[in-house]
XYZ file of C-alpha atoms in Angstrom:
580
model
C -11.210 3.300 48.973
C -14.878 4.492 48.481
C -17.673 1.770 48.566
C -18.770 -0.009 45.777
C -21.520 1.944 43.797
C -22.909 1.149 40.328
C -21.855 3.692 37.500
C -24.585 6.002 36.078
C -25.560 5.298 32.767
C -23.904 8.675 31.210
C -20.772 7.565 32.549
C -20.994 3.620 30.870
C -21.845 5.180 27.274
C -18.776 7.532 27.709
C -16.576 4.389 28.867
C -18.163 2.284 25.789
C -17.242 5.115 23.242
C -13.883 5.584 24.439
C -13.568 1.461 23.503
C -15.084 1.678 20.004
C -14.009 5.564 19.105
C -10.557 5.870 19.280
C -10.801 8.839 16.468
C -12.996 10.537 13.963
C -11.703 7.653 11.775
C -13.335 4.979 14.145
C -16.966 6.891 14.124
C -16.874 7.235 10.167
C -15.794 3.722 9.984
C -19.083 2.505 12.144
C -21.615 5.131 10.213
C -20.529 3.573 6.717
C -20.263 -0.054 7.596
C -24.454 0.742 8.624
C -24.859 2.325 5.343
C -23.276 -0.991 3.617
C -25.550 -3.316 5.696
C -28.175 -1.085 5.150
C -27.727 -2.113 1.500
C -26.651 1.481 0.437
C -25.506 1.780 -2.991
C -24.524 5.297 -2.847
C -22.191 6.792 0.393
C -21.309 10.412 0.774
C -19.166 11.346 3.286
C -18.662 14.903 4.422
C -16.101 15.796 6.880
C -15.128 19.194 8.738
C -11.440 20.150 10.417
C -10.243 16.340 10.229
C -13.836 14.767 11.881
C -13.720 17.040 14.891
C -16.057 19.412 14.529
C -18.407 17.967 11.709
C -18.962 13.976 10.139
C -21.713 13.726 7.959
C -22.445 10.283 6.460
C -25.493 10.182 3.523
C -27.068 6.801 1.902
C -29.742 5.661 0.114
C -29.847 2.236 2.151
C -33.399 1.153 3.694
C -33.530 3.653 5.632
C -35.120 3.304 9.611
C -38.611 3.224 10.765
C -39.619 6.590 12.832
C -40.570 4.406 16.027
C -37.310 2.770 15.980
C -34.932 5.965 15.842
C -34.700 6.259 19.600
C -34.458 2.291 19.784
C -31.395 2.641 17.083
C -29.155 5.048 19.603
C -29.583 2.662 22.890
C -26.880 0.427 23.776
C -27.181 -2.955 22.271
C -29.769 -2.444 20.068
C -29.207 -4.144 16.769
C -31.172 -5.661 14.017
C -28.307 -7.447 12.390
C -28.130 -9.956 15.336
C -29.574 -12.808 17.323
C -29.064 -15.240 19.449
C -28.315 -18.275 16.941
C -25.967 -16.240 14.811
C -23.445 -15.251 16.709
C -20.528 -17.607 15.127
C -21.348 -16.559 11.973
C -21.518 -12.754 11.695
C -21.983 -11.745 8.044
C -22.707 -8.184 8.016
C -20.349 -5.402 9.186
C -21.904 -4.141 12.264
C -23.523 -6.498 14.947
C -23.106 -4.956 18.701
C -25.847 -2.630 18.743
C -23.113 -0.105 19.908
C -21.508 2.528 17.491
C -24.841 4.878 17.516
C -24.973 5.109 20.921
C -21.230 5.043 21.582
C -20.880 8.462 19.199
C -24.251 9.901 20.521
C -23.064 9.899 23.923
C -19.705 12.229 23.187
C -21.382 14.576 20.360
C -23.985 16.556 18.796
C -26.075 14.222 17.113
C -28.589 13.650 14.876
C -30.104 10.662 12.544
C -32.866 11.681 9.707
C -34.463 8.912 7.984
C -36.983 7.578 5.739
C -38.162 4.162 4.543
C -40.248 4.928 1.329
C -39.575 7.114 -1.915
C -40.812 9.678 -0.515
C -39.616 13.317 1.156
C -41.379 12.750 4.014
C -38.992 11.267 6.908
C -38.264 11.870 10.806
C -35.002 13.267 12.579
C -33.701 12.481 16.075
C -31.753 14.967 18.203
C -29.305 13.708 20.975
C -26.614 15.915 22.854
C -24.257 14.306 25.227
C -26.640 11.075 25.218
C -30.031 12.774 26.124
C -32.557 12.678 23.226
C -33.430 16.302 22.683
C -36.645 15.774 20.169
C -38.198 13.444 17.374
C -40.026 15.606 14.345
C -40.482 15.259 10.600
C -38.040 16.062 8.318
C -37.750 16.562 4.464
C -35.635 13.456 4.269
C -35.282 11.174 0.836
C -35.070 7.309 1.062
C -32.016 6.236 3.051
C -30.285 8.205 5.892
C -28.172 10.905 7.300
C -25.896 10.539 10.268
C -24.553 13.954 11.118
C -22.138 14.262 14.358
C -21.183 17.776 15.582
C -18.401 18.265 18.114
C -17.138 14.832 18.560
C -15.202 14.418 21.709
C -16.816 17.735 23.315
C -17.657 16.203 26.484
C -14.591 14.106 26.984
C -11.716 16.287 26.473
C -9.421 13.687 27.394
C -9.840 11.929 24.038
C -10.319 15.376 22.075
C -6.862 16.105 23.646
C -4.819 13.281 22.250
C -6.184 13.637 18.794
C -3.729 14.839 16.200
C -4.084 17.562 13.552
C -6.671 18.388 11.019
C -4.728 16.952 8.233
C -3.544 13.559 9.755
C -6.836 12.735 10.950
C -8.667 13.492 7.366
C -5.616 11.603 6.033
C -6.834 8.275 8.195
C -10.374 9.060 6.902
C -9.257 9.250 3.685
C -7.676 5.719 3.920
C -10.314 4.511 5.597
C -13.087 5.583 2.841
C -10.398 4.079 0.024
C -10.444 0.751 1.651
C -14.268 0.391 1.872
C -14.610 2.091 -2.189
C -11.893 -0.645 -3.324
C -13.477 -3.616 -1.395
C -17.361 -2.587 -1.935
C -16.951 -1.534 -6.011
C -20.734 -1.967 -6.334
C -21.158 0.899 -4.035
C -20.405 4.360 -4.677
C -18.322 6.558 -2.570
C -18.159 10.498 -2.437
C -15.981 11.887 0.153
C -15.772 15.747 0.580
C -12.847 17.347 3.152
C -13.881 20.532 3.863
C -16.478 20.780 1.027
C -13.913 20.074 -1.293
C -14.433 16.620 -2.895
C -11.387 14.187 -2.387
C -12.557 11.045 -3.707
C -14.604 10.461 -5.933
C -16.215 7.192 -7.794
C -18.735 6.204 -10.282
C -19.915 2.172 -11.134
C -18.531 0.464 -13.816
C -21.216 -1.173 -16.647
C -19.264 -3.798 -17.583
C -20.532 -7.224 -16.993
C -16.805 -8.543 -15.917
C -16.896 -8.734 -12.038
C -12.827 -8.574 -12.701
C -12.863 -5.475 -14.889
C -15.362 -3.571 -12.362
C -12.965 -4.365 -9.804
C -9.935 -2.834 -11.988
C -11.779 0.092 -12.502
C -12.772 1.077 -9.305
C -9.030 0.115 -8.236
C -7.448 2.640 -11.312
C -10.246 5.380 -9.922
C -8.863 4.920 -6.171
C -5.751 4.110 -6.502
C -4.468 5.087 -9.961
C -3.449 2.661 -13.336
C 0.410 2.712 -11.371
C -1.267 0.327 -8.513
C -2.568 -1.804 -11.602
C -0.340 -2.090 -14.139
C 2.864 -2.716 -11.504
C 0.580 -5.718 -9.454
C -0.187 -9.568 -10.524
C -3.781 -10.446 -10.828
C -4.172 -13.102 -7.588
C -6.873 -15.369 -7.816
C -6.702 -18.901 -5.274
C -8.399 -21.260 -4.229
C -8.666 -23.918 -1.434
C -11.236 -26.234 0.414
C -11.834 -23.504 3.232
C -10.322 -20.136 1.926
C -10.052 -18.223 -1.009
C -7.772 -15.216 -1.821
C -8.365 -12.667 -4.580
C -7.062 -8.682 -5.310
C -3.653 -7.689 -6.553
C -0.321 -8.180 -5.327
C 2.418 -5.513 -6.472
C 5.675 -6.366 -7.595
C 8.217 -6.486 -4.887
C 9.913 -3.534 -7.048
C 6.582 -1.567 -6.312
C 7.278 -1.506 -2.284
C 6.188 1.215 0.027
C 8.177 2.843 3.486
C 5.396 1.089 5.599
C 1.811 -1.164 5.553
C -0.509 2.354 3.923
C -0.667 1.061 1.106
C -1.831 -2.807 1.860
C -5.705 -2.922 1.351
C -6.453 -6.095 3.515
C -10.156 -7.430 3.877
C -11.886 -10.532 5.459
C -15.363 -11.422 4.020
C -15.748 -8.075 2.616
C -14.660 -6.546 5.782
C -12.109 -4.114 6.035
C -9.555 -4.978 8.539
C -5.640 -4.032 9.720
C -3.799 -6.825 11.347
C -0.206 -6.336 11.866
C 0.117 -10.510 12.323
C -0.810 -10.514 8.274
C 1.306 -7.821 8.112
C 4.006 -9.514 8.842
C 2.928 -12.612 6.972
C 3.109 -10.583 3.460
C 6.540 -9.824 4.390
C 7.486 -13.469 4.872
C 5.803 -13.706 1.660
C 7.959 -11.612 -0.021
C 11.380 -11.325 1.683
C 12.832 -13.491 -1.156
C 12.436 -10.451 -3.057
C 12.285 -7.612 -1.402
C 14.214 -5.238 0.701
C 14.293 -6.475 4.738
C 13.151 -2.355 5.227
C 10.425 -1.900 2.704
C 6.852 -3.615 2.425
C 4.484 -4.889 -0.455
C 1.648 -3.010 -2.173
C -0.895 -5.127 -2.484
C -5.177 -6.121 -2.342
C -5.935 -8.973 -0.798
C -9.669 -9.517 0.338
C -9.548 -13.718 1.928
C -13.157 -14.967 1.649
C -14.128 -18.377 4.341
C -16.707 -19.452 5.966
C -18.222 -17.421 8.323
C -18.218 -19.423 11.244
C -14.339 -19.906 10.363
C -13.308 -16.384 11.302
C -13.854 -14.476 14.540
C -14.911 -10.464 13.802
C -15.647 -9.546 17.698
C -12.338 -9.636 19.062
C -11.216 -6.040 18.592
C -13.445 -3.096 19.826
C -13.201 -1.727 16.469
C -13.407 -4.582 14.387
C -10.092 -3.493 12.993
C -8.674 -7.463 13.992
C -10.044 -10.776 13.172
C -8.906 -14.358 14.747
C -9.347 -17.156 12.541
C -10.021 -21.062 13.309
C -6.828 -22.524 11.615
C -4.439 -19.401 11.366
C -1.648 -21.684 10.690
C -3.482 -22.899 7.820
C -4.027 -19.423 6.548
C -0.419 -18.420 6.996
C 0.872 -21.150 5.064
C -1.753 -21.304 1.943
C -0.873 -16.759 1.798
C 2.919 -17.702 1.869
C 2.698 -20.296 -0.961
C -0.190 -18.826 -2.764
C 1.776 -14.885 -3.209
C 5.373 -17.221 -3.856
C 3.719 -19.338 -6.338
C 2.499 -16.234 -8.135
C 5.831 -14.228 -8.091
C 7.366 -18.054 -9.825
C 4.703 -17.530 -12.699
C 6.146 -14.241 -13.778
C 9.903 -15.133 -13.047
C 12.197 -12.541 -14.550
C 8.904 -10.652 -15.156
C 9.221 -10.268 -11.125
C 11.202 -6.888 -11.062
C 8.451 -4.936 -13.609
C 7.826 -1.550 -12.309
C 5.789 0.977 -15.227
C 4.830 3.978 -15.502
C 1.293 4.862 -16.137
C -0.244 3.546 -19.163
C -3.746 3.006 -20.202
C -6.100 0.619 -17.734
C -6.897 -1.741 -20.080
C -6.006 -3.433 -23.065
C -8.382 -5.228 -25.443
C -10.819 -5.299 -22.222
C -7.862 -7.751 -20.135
C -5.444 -5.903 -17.711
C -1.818 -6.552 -19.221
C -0.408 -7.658 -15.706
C 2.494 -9.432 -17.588
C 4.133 -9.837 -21.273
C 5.199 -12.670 -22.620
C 7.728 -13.878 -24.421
C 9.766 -11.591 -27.168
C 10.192 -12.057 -30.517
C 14.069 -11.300 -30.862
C 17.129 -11.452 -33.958
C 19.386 -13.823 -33.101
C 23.145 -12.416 -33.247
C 26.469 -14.111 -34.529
C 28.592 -13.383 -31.332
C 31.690 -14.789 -33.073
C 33.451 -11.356 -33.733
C 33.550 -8.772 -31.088
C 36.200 -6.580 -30.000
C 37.076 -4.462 -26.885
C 36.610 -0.511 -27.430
C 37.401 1.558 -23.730
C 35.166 0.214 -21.299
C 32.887 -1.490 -23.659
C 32.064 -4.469 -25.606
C 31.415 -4.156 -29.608
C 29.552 -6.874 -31.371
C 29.236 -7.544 -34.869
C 25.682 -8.377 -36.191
C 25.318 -10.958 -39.160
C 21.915 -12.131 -40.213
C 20.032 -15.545 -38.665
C 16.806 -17.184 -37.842
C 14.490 -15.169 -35.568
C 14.464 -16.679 -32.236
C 12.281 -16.345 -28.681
C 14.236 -15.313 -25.649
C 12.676 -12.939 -23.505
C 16.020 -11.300 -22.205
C 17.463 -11.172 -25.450
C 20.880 -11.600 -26.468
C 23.717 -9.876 -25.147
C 24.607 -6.569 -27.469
C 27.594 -5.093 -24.984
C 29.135 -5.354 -21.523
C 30.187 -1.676 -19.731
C 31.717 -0.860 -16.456
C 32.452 -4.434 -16.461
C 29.476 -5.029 -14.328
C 26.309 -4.323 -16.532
C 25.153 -6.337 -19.628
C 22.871 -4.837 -22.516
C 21.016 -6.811 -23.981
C 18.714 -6.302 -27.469
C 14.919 -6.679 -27.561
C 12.653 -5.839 -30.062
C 10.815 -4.023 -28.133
C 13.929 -2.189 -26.706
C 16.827 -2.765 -24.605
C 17.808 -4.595 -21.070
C 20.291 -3.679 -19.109
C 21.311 -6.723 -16.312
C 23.321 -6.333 -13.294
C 25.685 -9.423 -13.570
C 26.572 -9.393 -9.755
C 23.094 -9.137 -8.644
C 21.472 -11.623 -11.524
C 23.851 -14.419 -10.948
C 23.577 -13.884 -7.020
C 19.903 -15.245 -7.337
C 20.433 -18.062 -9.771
C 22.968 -19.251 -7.180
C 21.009 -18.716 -3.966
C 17.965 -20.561 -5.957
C 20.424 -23.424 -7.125
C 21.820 -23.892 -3.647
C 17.768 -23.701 -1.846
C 17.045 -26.580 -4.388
C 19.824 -29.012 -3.652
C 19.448 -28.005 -0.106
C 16.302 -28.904 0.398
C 17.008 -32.182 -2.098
C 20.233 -33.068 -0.313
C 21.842 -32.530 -3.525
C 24.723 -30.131 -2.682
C 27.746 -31.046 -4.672
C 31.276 -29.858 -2.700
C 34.374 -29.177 -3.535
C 37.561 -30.488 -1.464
C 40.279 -27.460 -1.290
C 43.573 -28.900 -1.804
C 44.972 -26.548 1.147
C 42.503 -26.622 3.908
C 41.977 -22.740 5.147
C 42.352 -21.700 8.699
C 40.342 -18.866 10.318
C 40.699 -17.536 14.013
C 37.815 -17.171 15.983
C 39.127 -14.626 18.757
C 36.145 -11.788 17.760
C 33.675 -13.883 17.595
C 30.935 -15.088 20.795
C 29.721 -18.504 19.480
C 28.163 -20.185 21.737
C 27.642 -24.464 21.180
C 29.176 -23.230 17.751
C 30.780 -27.084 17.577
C 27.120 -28.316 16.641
C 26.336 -25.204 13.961
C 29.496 -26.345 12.455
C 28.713 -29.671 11.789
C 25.161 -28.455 11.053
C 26.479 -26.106 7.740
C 27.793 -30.055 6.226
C 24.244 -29.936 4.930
C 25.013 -26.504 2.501
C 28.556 -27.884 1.560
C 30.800 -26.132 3.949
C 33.129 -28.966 5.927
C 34.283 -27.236 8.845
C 35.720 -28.426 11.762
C 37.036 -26.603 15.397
C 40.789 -26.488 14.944
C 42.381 -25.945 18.783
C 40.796 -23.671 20.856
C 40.406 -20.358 19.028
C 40.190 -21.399 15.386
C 38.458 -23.606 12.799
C 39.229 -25.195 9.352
C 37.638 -25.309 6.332
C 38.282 -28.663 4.050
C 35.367 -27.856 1.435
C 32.898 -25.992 -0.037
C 29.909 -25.713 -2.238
C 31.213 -26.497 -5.754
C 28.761 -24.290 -7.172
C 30.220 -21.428 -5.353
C 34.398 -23.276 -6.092
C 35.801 -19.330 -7.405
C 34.525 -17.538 -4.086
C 36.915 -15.844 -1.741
C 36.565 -18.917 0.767
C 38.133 -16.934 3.598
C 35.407 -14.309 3.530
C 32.466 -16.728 2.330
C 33.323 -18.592 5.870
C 33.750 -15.078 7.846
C 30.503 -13.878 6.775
C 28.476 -17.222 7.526
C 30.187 -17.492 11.344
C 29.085 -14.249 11.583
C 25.781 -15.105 10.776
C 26.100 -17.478 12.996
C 26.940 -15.522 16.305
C 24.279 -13.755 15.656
C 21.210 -16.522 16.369
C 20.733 -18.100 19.132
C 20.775 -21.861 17.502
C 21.571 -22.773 14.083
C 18.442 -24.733 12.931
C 16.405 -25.959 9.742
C 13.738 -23.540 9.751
C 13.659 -21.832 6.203
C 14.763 -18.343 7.459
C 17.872 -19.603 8.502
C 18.263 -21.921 5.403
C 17.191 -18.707 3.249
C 19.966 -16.650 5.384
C 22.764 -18.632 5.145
C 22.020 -20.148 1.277
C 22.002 -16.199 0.515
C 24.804 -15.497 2.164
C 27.433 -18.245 0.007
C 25.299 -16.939 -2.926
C 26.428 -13.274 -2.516
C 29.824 -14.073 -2.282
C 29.607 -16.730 -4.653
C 28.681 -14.945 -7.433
C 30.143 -12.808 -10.711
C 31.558 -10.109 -9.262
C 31.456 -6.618 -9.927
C 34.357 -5.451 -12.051
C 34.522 -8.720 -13.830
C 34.755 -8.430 -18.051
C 32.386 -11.472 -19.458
C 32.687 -13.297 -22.971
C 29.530 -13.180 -24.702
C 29.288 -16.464 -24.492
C 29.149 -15.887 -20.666
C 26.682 -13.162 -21.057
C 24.015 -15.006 -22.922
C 24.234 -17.712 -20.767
C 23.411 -15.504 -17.242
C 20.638 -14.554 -19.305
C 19.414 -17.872 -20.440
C 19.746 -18.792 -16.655
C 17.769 -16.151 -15.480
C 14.573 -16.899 -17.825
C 14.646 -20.351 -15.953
C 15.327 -19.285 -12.668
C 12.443 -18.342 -10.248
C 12.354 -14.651 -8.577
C 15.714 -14.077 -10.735
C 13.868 -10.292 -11.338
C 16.127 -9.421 -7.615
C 18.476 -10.241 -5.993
C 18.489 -11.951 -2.927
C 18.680 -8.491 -0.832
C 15.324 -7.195 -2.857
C 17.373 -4.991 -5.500
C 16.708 -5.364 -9.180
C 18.519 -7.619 -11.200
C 17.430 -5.668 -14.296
C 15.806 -2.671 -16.042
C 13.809 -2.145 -19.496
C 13.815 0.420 -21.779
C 11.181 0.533 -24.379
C 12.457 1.867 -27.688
C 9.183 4.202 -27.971
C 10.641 5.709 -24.242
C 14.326 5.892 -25.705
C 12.828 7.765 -28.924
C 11.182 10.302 -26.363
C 14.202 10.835 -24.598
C 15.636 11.937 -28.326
C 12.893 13.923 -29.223
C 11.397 11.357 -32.338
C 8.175 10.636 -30.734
């Protein structure tokens, strides 16, 4: 061991950038969030070979005074900070150390001017060491350009990854700040070539600014497939777009998350979106969505991640639970609607986004004459009052498992196993949760061996599953006996309803109240609870698992995330036949 020596200034800066810079990405994501406090309303971005070997970030923002250019690239040197504010951060940058941090492992340079004027001042630094101050033909606002990032610490220039994943991160990155800051504009060039591009909206309707700058970054898909989310509470407030669960994603890309305006990726929230929506949603797949949460400033922690990428909030708990509720009550406002996924179609309609239809104007049908032809169900129309039912009636059953039903704008087509496995699983939450489970005494108990399964304490789950309806009770040493069941679920296959919820079972560690294992186990008697596949329905029957599902929350999936049904608009069917 050598003797203690203090490290030489060259080597801290290197040290400090390695903390802050973990990419091109992280150095483009410092330079712009300077521009935005700089009160920039313009932001072009011009990168070479994926950041590497050129970043070039323009504004129009205030601009800094010539004396203070060499003051702006020393360590700690800030003017968005002081001593008394230090709880309650409000702008995007506040350590006084991205400047310095890329000056130290580049070629760089900052031009600047204050006034409306051409006549401004650049500063040269290589490796850390300013090279020269001198006048520049420079227009109000300033120009970061960085050359060579990473030159003189190969490590890091090592590790990076190619040209095109590392302009892809940029390219995320400068969508995030252009969705989040629409009273900005962004201009980002890759390789001279422009790759995003956005103008301001004139229209006085914060909202409709917001959906514009959202159908220029993202496209009218992200739009017209999302609910508009707007909530409220005494400390937080959420706003943005949440897709529907059908409009899912392989991973988190595509989730636009922000904090006061700042731009931030936190895999905790993350994971709270997928609580949020795994009612709904494939277990595999997550949520498209906008969500920028506004609080109190001295509520929310910024400086807890080198890169600002993390945030740590006062009451978390608090946020967790108003997200959860806030996203479920919004997917219960659109019910069936839940399952909508649309093709593109115009932005806007009559100046309001059409996030969801309402009810459908429909002819009611006389079901009482239908006969069987092959594998499908003929009805016979006769004449009657119009009627509102947003599923419409029941036209036709075929393959025994999928319903068509009539609209006027078109037709429906309903998976019976899938629809009816919701309304169940919703039925069964509710009298859970209300201690309202009716069962159903089986006349000849059923007896099920337990010699492949490893339950441990499984004498206490039993007793525990009394509270969804299932009476089970150890039966000698290897086997256990069912006396009821849900009556909701009476026409099940009880043997494997029971085999599938022990297995469940083994599976957790404890059997407990929590609403993942209530969710788990009320989905599971749902599934096999249900109208099975391969199962020929009345009309009568039909109608009503449609009438069910317009009353039934989330009844657009399944409980497993699939669809319970699709639309087709008659203008889209006339397409397909060549009439429009």
């Amino acid at each position: 061991m050598s003797d203690i020596k203090l490290l030489s200034d060259s080597l801290i800066n290197k040290i400090a950038a390695g903390e802050v810079l973990e990419r091109p990405a992280s150095a483009v994501k410092e330079l712009v969030e300077n521009s935005i406090d700089a009160g920039a309303k313009k932001i072009d971005i011009f990168i070479g070979n994926g950041g590497k070997s050129n970043i070039t970030v323009l504004d129009d923002g205030r601009g800094i005074k010539k004396d203070e250019l060499e003051k702006a690239v020393l360590r700690h040197t800030t003017s968005k900070l002081n001593s008394s504010n230090l709880n309650c951060i409000k702008t995007m940058g506040f350590r006084g150390e991205a400047l310095s941090s890329i000056a130290s492992v580049s070629d760089f340079s900052i031009s600047s001017n204050q006034k409306n004027n051409s006549e401004g001042y650049e500063i040269k630094i290589v490796s850390g060491k300013v090279k020269y101050v001198k006048p520049i033909n420079q227009k109000k606002g300033t120009c970061v350009k960085v050359r060579n990032l990473f030159f003189s610490t190969p490590a890091r220039l090592k590790f990076l990854k190619s040209e095109n994943y590392e302009s892809i991160l940029i390219k995320r990155l400068i969508q995030n700040f252009a969705v989040i800051h629409f009273d900005k504009e962004f201009n980002l060039y890759l390789n001279n070539k422009i790759t995003i591009k956005t103008s301001l909206s004139k229209d006085r309707e914060v909202k409709n600014r917001f959906f514009n700058r959202v159908n220029q970054i993202l496209g009218t898909d992200f739009i017209e497939n999302s609910i508009d989310l707007e909530a409220h509470s005494e400390f937080i407030s959420l706003s943005g777009l949440l897709g529907y669960p059908t409009f899912n994603y392989s991973n988190s890309n595509n989730q636009f998350v922000f904090v006061n305006g700042r731009v931030i990726n936190d895999k905790t929230l993350n994971t709270i979106f997928r609580v949020a929506y795994k009612d709904v949603m494939f277990h595999d797949r997550f949520p498209q969505l906008i969500l920028n949460i506004k609080c109190p400033h001295d509520w929310v922690d910024v400086n807890v991640h080198p890169m600002k990428n993390e945030v740590r909030f006062s009451d978390f708990n608090l946020l967790k639970s108003f997200i959860i509720k806030t996203f479920r009550d919004s997917f219960e406002k659109i019910g069936y609607e839940n399952n909508k996924l649309k093709s593109s179609t115009p932005l806007v309609e009559e100046n309001n986004v059409n996030v969801f239809q309402g009810k459908i104007k429909l002819k009611e049908t006389n079901y009482s004459n239908y006969e069987i032809n092959n594998n499908y169900d003929s009805l016979q129309e006769s004449n009657k009052p119009e009627q509102f039912y947003p599923l419409g009636h029941a036209k036709s059953q075929f393959h025994a498992n999928y319903i068509i039903s009539e609209t006027e704008e078109g037709i429906i087509i309903v998976d019976q196993h899938a629809a009816h496995e919701r309304i169940v699983y919703e039925s069964l939450k509710k009298d859970y949760y209300e201690n309202k489970i009716k069962t159903q005494l089986l006349l000849i108990p059923i007896i099920l061996n337990l010699d492949n399964l490893v339950i441990t304490d499984y004498e206490k789950k039993l007793e525990n599953l009394g509270k969804f309806g299932l009476k089970i009770d150890v039966f000698g040493s290897n086997s256990v006996i069912v006396r009821e069941i849900p009556a909701l679920v009476s026409d099940c296959n009880v043997k494997n309803l029971v085999d599938a919820v022990i297995n469940d079972m083994a599976n957790e560690n404890s059997l407990n109240y929590l609403e993942t294992e209530v969710n788990k186990i009320c989905s599971t008697i749902a599934c096999h609870g249900s109208i099975r596949s391969g199962r020929k329905l009345e009309v009568e029957e039909m109608n009503d698992l449609l009438r069910k599902m317009e009353n039934t929350k989330n009844s657009g999936q399944c409980n497993h995330g699939r669809p319970t049904f699709i639309k087709l608009n008659i203008v889209e069917i006339e397409k397909l036949f060549g009439r429009k």
